[in-house]
Tab-separated table of C-alpha atoms and ligand atoms in Angstrom:
chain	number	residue	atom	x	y	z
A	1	UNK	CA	84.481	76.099	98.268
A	2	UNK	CA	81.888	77.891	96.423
A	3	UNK	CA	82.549	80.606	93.887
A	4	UNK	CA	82.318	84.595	95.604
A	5	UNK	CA	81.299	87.234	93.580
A	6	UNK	CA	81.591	91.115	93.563
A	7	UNK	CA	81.258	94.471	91.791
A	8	UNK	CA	84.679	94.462	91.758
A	9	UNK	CA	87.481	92.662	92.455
A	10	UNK	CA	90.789	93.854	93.508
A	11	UNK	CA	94.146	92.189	93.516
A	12	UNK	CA	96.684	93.600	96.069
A	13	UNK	CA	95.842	95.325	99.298
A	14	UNK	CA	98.759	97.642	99.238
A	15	UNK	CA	98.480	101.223	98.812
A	16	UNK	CA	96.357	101.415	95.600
A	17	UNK	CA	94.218	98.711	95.859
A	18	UNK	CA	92.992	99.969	99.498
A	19	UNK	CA	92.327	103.644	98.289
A	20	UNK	CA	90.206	101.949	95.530
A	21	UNK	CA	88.631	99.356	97.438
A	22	UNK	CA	87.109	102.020	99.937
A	23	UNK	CA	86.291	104.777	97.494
A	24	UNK	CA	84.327	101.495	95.263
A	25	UNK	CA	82.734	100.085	98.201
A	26	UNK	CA	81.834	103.845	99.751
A	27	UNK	CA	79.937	104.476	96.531
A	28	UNK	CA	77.841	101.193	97.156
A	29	UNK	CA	79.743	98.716	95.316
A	30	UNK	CA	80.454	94.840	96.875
A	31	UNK	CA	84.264	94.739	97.086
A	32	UNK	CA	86.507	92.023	97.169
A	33	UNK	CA	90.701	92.537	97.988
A	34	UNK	CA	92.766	89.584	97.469
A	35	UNK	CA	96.440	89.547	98.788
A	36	UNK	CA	98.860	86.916	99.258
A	37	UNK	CA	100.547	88.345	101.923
A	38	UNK	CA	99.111	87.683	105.532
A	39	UNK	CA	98.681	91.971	106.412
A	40	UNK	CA	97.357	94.962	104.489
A	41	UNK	CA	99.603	97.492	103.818
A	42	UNK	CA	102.854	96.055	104.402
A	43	UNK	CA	104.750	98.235	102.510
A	44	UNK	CA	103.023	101.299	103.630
A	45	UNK	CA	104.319	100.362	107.143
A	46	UNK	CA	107.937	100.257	106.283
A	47	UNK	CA	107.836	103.504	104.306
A	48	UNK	CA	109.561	106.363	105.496
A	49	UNK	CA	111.625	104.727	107.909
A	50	UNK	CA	107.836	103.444	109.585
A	51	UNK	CA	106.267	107.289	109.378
A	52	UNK	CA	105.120	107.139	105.932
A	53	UNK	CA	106.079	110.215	103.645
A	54	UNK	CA	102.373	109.601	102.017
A	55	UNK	CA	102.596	112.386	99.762
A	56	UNK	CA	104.293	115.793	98.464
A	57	UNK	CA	102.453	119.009	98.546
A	58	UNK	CA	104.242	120.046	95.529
A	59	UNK	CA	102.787	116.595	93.438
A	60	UNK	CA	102.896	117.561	90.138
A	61	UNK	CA	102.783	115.990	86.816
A	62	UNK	CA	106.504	116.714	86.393
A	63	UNK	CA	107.702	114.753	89.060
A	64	UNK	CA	107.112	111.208	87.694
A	65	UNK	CA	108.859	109.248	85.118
A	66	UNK	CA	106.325	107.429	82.827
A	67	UNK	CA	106.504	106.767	78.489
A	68	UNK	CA	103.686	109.307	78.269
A	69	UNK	CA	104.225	112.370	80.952
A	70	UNK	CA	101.311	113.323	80.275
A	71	UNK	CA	99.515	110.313	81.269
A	72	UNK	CA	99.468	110.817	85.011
A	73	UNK	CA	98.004	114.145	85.136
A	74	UNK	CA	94.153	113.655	84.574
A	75	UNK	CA	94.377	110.875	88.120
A	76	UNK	CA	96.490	113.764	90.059
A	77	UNK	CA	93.725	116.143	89.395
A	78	UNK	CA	90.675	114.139	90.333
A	79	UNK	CA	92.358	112.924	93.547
A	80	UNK	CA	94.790	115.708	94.765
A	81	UNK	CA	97.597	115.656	96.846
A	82	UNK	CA	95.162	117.813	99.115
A	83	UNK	CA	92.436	115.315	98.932
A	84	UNK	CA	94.443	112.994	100.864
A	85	UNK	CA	95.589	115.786	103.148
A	86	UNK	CA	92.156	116.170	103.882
A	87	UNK	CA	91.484	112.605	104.662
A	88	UNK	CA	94.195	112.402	106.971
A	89	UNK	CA	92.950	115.599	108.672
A	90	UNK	CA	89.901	113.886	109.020
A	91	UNK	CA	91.138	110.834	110.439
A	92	UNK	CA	93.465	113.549	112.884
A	93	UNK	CA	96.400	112.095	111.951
A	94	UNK	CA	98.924	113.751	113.325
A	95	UNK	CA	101.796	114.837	110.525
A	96	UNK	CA	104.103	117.384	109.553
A	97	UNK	CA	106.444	118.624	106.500
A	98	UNK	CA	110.076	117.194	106.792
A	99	UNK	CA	111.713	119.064	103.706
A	100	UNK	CA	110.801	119.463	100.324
A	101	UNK	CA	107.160	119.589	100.659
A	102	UNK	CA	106.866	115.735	102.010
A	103	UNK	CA	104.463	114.950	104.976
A	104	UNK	CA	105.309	112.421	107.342
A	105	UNK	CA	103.242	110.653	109.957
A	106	UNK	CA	104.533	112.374	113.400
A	107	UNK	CA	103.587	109.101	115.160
A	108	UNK	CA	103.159	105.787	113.030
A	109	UNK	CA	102.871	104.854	109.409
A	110	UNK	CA	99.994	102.338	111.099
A	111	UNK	CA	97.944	105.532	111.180
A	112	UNK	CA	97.818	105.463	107.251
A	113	UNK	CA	97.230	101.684	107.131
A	114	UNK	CA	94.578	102.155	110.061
A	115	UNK	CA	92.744	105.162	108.299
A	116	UNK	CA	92.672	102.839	105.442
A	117	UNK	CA	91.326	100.113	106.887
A	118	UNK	CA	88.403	102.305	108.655
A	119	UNK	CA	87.785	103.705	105.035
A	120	UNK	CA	87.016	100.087	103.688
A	121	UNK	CA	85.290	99.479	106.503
A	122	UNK	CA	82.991	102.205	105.899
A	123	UNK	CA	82.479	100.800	102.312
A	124	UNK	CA	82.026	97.319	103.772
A	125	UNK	CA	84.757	95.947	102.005
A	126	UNK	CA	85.664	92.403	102.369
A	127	UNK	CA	89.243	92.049	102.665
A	128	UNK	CA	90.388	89.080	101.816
A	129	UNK	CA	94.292	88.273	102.946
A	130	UNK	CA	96.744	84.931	102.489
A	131	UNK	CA	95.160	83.933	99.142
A	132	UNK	CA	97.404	82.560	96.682
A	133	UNK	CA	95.814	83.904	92.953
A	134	UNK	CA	96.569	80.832	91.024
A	135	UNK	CA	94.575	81.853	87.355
A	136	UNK	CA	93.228	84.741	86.349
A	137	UNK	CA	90.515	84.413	83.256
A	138	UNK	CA	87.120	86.001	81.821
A	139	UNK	CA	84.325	84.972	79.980
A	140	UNK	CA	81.463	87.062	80.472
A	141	UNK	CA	82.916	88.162	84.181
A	142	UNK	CA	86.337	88.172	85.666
A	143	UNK	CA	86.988	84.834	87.344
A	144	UNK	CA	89.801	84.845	89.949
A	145	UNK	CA	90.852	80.900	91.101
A	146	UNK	CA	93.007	81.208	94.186
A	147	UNK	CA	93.482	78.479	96.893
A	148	UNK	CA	90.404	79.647	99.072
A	149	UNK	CA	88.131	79.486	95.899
A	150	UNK	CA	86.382	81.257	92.647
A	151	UNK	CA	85.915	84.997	92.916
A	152	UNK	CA	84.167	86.453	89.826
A	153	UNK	CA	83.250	89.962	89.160
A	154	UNK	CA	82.459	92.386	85.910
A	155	UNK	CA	85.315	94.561	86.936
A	156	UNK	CA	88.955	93.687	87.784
A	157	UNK	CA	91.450	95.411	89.251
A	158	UNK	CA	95.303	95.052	89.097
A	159	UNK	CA	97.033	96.264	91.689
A	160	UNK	CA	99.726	93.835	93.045
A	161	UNK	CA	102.193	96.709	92.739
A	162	UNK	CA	106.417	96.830	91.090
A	163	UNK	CA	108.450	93.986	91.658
A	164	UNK	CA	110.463	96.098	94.671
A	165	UNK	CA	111.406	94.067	97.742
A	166	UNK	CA	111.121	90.427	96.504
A	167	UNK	CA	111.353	89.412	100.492
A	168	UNK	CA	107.903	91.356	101.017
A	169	UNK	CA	106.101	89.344	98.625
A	170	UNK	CA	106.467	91.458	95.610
A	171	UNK	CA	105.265	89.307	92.470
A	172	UNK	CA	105.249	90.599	88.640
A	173	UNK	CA	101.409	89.239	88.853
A	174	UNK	CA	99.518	92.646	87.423
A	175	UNK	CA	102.131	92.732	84.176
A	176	UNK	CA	101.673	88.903	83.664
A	177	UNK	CA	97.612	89.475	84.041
A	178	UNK	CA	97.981	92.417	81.783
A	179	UNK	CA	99.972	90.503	79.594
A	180	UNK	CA	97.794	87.746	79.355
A	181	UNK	CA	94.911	90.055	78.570
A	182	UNK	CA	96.722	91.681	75.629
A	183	UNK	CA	98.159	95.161	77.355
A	184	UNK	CA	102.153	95.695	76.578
A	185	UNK	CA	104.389	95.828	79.780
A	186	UNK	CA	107.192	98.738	79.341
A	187	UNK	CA	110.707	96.553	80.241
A	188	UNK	CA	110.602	96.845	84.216
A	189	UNK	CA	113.591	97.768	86.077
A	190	UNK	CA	114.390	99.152	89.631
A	191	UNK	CA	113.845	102.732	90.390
A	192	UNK	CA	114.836	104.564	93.401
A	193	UNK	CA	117.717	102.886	93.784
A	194	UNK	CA	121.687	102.792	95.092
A	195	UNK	CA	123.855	102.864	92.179
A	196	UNK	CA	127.241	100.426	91.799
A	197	UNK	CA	131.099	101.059	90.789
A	198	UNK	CA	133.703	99.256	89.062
A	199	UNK	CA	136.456	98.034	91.135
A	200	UNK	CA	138.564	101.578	90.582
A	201	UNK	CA	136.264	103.701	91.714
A	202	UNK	CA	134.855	101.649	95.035
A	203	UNK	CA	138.529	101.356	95.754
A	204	UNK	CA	138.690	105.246	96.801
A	205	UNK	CA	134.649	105.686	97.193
A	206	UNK	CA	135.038	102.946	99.797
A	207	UNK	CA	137.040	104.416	102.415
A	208	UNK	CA	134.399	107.331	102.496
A	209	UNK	CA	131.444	105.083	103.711
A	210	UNK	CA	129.208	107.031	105.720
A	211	UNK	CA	129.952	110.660	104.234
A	212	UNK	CA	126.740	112.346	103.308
A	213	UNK	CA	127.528	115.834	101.515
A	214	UNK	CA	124.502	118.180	99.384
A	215	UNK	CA	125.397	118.138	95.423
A	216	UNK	CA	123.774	118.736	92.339
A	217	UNK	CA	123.559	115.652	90.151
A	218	UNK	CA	122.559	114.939	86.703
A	219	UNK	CA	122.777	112.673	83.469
A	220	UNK	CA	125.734	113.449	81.503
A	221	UNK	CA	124.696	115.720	78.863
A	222	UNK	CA	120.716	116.261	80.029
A	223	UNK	CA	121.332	119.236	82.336
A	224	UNK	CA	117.595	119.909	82.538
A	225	UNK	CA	116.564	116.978	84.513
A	226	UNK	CA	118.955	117.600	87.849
A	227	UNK	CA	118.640	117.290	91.705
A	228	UNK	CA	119.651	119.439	94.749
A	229	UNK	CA	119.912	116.535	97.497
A	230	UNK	CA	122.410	114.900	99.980
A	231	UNK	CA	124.921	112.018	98.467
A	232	UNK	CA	126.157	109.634	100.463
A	233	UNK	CA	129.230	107.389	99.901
A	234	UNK	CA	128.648	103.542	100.686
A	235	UNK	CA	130.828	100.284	100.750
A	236	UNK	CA	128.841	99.961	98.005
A	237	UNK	CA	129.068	102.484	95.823
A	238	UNK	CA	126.319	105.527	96.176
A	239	UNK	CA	123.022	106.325	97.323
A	240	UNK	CA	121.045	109.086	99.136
A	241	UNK	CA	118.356	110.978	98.262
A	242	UNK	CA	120.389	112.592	95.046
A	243	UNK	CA	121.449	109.294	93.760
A	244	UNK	CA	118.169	107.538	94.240
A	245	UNK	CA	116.202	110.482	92.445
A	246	UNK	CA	119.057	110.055	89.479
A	247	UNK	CA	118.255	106.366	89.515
A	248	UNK	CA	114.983	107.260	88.165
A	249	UNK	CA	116.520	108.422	84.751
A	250	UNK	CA	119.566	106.727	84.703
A	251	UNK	CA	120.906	104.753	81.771
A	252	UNK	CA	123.379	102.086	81.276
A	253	UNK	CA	126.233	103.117	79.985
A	254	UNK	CA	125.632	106.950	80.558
A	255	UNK	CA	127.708	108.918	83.177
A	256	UNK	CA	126.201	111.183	86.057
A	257	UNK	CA	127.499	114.861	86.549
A	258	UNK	CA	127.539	115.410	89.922
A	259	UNK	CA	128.318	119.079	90.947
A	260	UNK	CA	129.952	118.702	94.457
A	261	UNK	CA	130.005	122.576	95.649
A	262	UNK	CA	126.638	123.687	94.343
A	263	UNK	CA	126.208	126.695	96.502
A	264	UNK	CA	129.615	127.797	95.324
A	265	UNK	CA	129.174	128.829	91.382
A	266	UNK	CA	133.107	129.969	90.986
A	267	UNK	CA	135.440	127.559	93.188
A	268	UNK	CA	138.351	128.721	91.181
A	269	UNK	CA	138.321	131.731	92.945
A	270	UNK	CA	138.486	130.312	96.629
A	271	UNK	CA	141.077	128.182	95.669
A	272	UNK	CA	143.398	131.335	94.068
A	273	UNK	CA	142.963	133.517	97.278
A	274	UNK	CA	144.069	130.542	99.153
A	275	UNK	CA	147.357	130.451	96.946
A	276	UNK	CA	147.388	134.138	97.542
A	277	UNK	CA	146.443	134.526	101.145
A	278	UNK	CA	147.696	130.940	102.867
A	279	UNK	CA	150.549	129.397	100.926
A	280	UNK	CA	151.885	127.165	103.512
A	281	UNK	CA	149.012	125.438	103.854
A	282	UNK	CA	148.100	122.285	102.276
A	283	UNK	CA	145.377	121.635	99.374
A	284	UNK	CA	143.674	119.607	101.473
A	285	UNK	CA	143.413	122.421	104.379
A	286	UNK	CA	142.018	125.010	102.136
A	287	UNK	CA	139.425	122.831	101.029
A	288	UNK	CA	138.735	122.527	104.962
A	289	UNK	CA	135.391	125.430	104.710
A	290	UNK	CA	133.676	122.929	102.009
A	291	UNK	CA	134.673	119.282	102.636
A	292	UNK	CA	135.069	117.294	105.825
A	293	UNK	CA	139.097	116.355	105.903
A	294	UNK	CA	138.689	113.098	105.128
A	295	UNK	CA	136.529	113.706	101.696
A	296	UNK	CA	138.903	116.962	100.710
A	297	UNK	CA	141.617	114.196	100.853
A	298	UNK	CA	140.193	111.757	99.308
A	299	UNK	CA	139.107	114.512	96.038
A	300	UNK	CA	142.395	115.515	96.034
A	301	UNK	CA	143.945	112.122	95.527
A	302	UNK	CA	141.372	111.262	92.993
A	303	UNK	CA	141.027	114.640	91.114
A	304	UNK	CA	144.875	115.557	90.342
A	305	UNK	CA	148.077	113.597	90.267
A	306	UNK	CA	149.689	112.423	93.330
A	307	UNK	CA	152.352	114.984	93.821
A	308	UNK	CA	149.705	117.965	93.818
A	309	UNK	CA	148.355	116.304	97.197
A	310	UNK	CA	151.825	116.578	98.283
A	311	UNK	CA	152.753	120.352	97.621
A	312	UNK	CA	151.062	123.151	99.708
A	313	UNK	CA	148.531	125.371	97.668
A	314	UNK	CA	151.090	128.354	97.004
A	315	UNK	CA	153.337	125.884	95.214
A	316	UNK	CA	150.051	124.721	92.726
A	317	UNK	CA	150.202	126.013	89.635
A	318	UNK	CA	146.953	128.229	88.564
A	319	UNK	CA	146.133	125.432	86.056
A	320	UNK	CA	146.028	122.470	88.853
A	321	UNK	CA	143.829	124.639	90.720
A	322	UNK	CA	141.402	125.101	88.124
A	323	UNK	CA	141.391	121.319	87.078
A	324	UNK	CA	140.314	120.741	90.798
A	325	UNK	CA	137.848	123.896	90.922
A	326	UNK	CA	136.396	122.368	87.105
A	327	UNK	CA	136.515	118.659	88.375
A	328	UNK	CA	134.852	119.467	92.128
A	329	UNK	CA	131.831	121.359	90.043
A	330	UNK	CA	131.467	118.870	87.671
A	331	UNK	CA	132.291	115.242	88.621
A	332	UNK	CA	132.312	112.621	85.671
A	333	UNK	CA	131.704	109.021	86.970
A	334	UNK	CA	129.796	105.613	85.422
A	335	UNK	CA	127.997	103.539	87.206
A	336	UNK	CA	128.601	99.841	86.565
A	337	UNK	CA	124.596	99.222	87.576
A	338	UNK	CA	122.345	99.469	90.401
A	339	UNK	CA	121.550	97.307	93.420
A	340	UNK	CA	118.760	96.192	92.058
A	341	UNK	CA	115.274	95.100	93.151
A	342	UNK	CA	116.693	94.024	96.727
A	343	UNK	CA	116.983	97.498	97.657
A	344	UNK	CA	114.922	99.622	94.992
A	345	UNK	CA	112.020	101.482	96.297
A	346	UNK	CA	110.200	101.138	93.160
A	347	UNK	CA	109.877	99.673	89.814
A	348	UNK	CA	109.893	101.569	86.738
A	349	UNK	CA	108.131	100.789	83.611
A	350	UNK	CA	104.891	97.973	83.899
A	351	UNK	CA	101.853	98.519	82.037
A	352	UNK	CA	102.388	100.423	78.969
A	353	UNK	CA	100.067	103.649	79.276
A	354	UNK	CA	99.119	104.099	75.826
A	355	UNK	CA	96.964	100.546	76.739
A	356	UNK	CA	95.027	102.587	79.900
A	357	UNK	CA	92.507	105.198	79.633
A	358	UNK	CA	94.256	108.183	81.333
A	359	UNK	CA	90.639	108.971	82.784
A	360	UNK	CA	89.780	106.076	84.244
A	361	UNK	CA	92.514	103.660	84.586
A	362	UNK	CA	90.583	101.177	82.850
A	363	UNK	CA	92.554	98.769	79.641
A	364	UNK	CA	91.410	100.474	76.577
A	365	UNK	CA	90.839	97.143	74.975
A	366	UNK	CA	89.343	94.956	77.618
A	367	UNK	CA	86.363	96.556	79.269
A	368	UNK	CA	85.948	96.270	83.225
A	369	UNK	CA	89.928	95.360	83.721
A	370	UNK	CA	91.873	98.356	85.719
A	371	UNK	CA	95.381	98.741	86.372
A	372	UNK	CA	96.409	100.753	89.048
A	373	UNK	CA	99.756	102.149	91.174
A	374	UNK	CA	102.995	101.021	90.873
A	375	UNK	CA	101.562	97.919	88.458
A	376	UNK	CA	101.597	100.875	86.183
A	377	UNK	CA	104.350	102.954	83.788
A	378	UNK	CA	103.999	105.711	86.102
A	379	UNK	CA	106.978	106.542	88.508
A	380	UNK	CA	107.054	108.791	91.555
A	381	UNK	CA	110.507	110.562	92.305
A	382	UNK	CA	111.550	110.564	95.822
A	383	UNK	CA	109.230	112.331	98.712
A	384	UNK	CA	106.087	111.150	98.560
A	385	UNK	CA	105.120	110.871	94.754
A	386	UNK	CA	104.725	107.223	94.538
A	387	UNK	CA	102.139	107.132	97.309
A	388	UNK	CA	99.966	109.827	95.896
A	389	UNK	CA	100.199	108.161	92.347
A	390	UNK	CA	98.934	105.210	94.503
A	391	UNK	CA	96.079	107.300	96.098
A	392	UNK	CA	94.895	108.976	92.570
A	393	UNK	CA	95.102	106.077	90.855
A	394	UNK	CA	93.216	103.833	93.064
A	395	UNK	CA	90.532	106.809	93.274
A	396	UNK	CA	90.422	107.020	89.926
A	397	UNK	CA	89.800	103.134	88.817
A	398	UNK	CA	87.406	102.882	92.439
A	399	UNK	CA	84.586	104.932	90.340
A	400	UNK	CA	83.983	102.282	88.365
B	1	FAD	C1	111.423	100.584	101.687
B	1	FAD	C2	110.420	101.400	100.941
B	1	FAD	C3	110.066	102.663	101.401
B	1	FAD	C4	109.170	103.447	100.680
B	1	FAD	N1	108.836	104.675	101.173
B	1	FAD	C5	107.975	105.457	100.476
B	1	FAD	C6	107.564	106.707	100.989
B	1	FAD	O1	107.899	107.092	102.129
B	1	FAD	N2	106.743	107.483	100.210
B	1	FAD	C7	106.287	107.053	98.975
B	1	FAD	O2	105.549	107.796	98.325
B	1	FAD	N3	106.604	105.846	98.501
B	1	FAD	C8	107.427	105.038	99.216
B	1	FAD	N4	107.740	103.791	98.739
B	1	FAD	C9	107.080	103.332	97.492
B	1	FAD	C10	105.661	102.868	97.807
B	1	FAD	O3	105.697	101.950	98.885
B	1	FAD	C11	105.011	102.205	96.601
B	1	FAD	O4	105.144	103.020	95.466
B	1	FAD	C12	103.522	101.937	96.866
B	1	FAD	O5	103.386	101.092	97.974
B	1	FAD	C13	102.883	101.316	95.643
B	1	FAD	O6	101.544	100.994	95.957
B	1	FAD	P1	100.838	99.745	95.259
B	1	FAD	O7	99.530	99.610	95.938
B	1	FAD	O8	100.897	99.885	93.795
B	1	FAD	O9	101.763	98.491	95.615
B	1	FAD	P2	102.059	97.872	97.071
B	1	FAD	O10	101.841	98.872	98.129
B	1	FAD	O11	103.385	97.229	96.922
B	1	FAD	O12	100.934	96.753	97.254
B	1	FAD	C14	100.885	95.603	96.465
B	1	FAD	C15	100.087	94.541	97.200
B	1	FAD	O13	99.916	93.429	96.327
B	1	FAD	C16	100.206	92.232	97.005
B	1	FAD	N5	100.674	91.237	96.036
B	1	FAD	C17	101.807	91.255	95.310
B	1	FAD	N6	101.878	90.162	94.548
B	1	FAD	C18	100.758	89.430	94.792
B	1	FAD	C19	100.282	88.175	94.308
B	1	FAD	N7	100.970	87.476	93.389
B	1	FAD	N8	99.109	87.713	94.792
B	1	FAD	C20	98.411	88.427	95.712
B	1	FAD	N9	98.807	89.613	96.194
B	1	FAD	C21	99.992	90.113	95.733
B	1	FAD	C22	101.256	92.611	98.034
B	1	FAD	O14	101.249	91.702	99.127
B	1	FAD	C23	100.815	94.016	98.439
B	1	FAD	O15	99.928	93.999	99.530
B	1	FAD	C24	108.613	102.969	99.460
B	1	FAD	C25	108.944	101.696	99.006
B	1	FAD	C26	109.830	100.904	99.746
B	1	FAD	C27	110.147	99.530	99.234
């Protein structure tokens, strides 16, 4: 096995080392991709329940989570949201806008993995795939070992993504690289992910597995950084789109405000024309325009003592009523943790940005050594975000 070399050398073939491989190799560069796994793409083609939400049209600096917010924006801008638009156009991908500005695939997320494939083709890349990277060095080029051989090459490129999914090969291998070349890793941790309970509150959340309602959530005491989504009760705990956004900025040991009536900005006042206009009826009943029966129950029980459940809503005193109204707008509850890696769609933190140019990807300290997409301290929220950091990212560090 003799030694390869390249231009440029790029570990992962996921997402952001594809859309750099074919932008290096379409502007004449010899391209190497290594991956472990035995497929391109493989996480591309479970995305978006297998039709890829593979961007946002409203990508914007603002939504992604990174030490540095402002680190993302110069990529964004030299590959757009609409530059990959127009590739898929181009490509005539079929797609359209499911809510909230995210495109999905009508057909196939093996459309995006296909287009991406043609794209390297185009740039004669040589794709590489079930190579184990066993040692990753330079002296005056990159040198790669991996069980199929030496690769060397003046530019290296990390992009072996978060540590999401452990069962689909996910490795920590661009933050120990980094690492080893002297960039700081921000403390990883999963993003995008279903948040846990202690045993008091799974003991009522439980028996609601499977509702799904639209709230307003936020951190406890950081009202600016909130999301309009659905939240769905689990065996587990939570999760749906609102709690997976939250996940993003979520602390341990801080408490998430979850607004359960956010189209309604005075509950108080539905609640004291019931008392006026149907006394008979129970609490439960008159929450029957807002909740499904089972969850206006279940709020009930948890939001006031138990003999409130038991009185109809002309016996409730005006104060009861507005301790529900108050508590329904502005649910207190801590989540133990989340469920980690298993199920996160992506990691936050990974290479500290202040060690990248902004520009160019590249390690401000080592010269020819990029880091790119999820590798990176750059986090997408939910709808698309993560793949476009993935496609301006790889753009970005494939002008090498
Ligand atoms: C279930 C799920 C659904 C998602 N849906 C969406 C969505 O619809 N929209 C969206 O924007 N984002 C979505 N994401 C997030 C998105 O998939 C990632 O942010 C994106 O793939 C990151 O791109 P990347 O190229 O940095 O990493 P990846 O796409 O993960 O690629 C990394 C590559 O590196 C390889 N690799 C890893 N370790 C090694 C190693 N040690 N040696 C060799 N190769 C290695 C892997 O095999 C892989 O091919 C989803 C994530 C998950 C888990």
């Amino acid at each position: 096995m003799g030694s390869k070399a390249a231009d440029v050398l790029i570990l992962g073939a996921g997402a952001a080392g594809l859309m750099c491989a074919l932008t290096a190799g379409q502007r004449g560069k010899k391209v190497i991709v290594l991956d472990h796994a035995e497929a391109p793409g493989k996480k591309i083609l479970i995305s978006g329940g297998g039709r890829c939400n593979f961007t946002n049209l409203q990508t914007a600096p603002q939504n992604y989570v990174s030490s540095n917010p402002h680190f993302c924006k110069s990529a964004l801008a030299q590959f757009s949201q609409h530059d990959f638009i127009a590739m898929v156009a181009r490509h005539k991908i079929p797609y359209h806008e499911k809510t909230l500005g995210q495109l999905f695939c009508d057909e196939s997320a093996r459309d995006i993995v296909a287009m991406l494939l043609a794209e390297c083709q185009a740039g004669a890349v040589d794709l590489r795939l079930s190579h184990q990277i066993t040692q990753v060095e330079k002296a005056d080029r990159f040198q790669v070992t991996t069980d199929h051989g030496l690769f060397t090459a003046p530019h290296l490129v990390l992009a072996t993504g978060g540590l999401s999914i452990p069962k689909m090969g996910a490795t920590n291998l661009s933050h120990r690289v980094a690492r080893s070349f002297g960039l700081r890793i921000v403390a990883p941790r999963p993003g995008l992910v279903p948040l846990t309970f202690g045993p008091q509150d799974l003991a009522w959340m439980c028996a609601l597995s499977g509702v799904s309602l639209p709230v307003k959530i936020c951190c406890q005491g950081r009202p600016k950084i909130s999301f309009e989504e659905a939240l769905l009760f689990t065996h587990r705990g939570l999760s749906g789109p609102a709690i997976l956004q939250i996940s993003n900025y979520w602390q341990v040991g801080e408490s998430l405000e979850i607004d359960l009536l956010p189209g309604l900005s005075n509950p108080i006042e539905g609640l004291l024309k019931a008392k006026q206009q149907s006394p008979k009826a129970s609490l439960v009943k008159s929450l029957g325009s807002w909740f499904p029966a089972r969850l206006a129950q279940a709020l009930v029980a948890h939001f006031l003592p138990p003999e409130a459940g038991e009185r109809s809503c002309g016996e409730q005193s005006d104060k009861t009523l507005r301790r529900l109204a108050d508590s329904l707008k502005a649910w207190q509850i801590c989540p133990t943790g989340s469920e980690g890696y298993k199920k996160a769609e992506v990691t936050l933190g990974g290479v500290d940005v202040k060690d990248l140019s902004s520009k160019t990807l590249e390690a401000k300290q080592v010269p020819g050594l990029f880091v790119i997409g999820e590798a990176v301290d750059v986090t997408g929220w939910l709808g698309g975000y993560n793949f476009q950091w993935a496609w301006s990212s790889g753009f970005v560090a494939g002008g090498v």
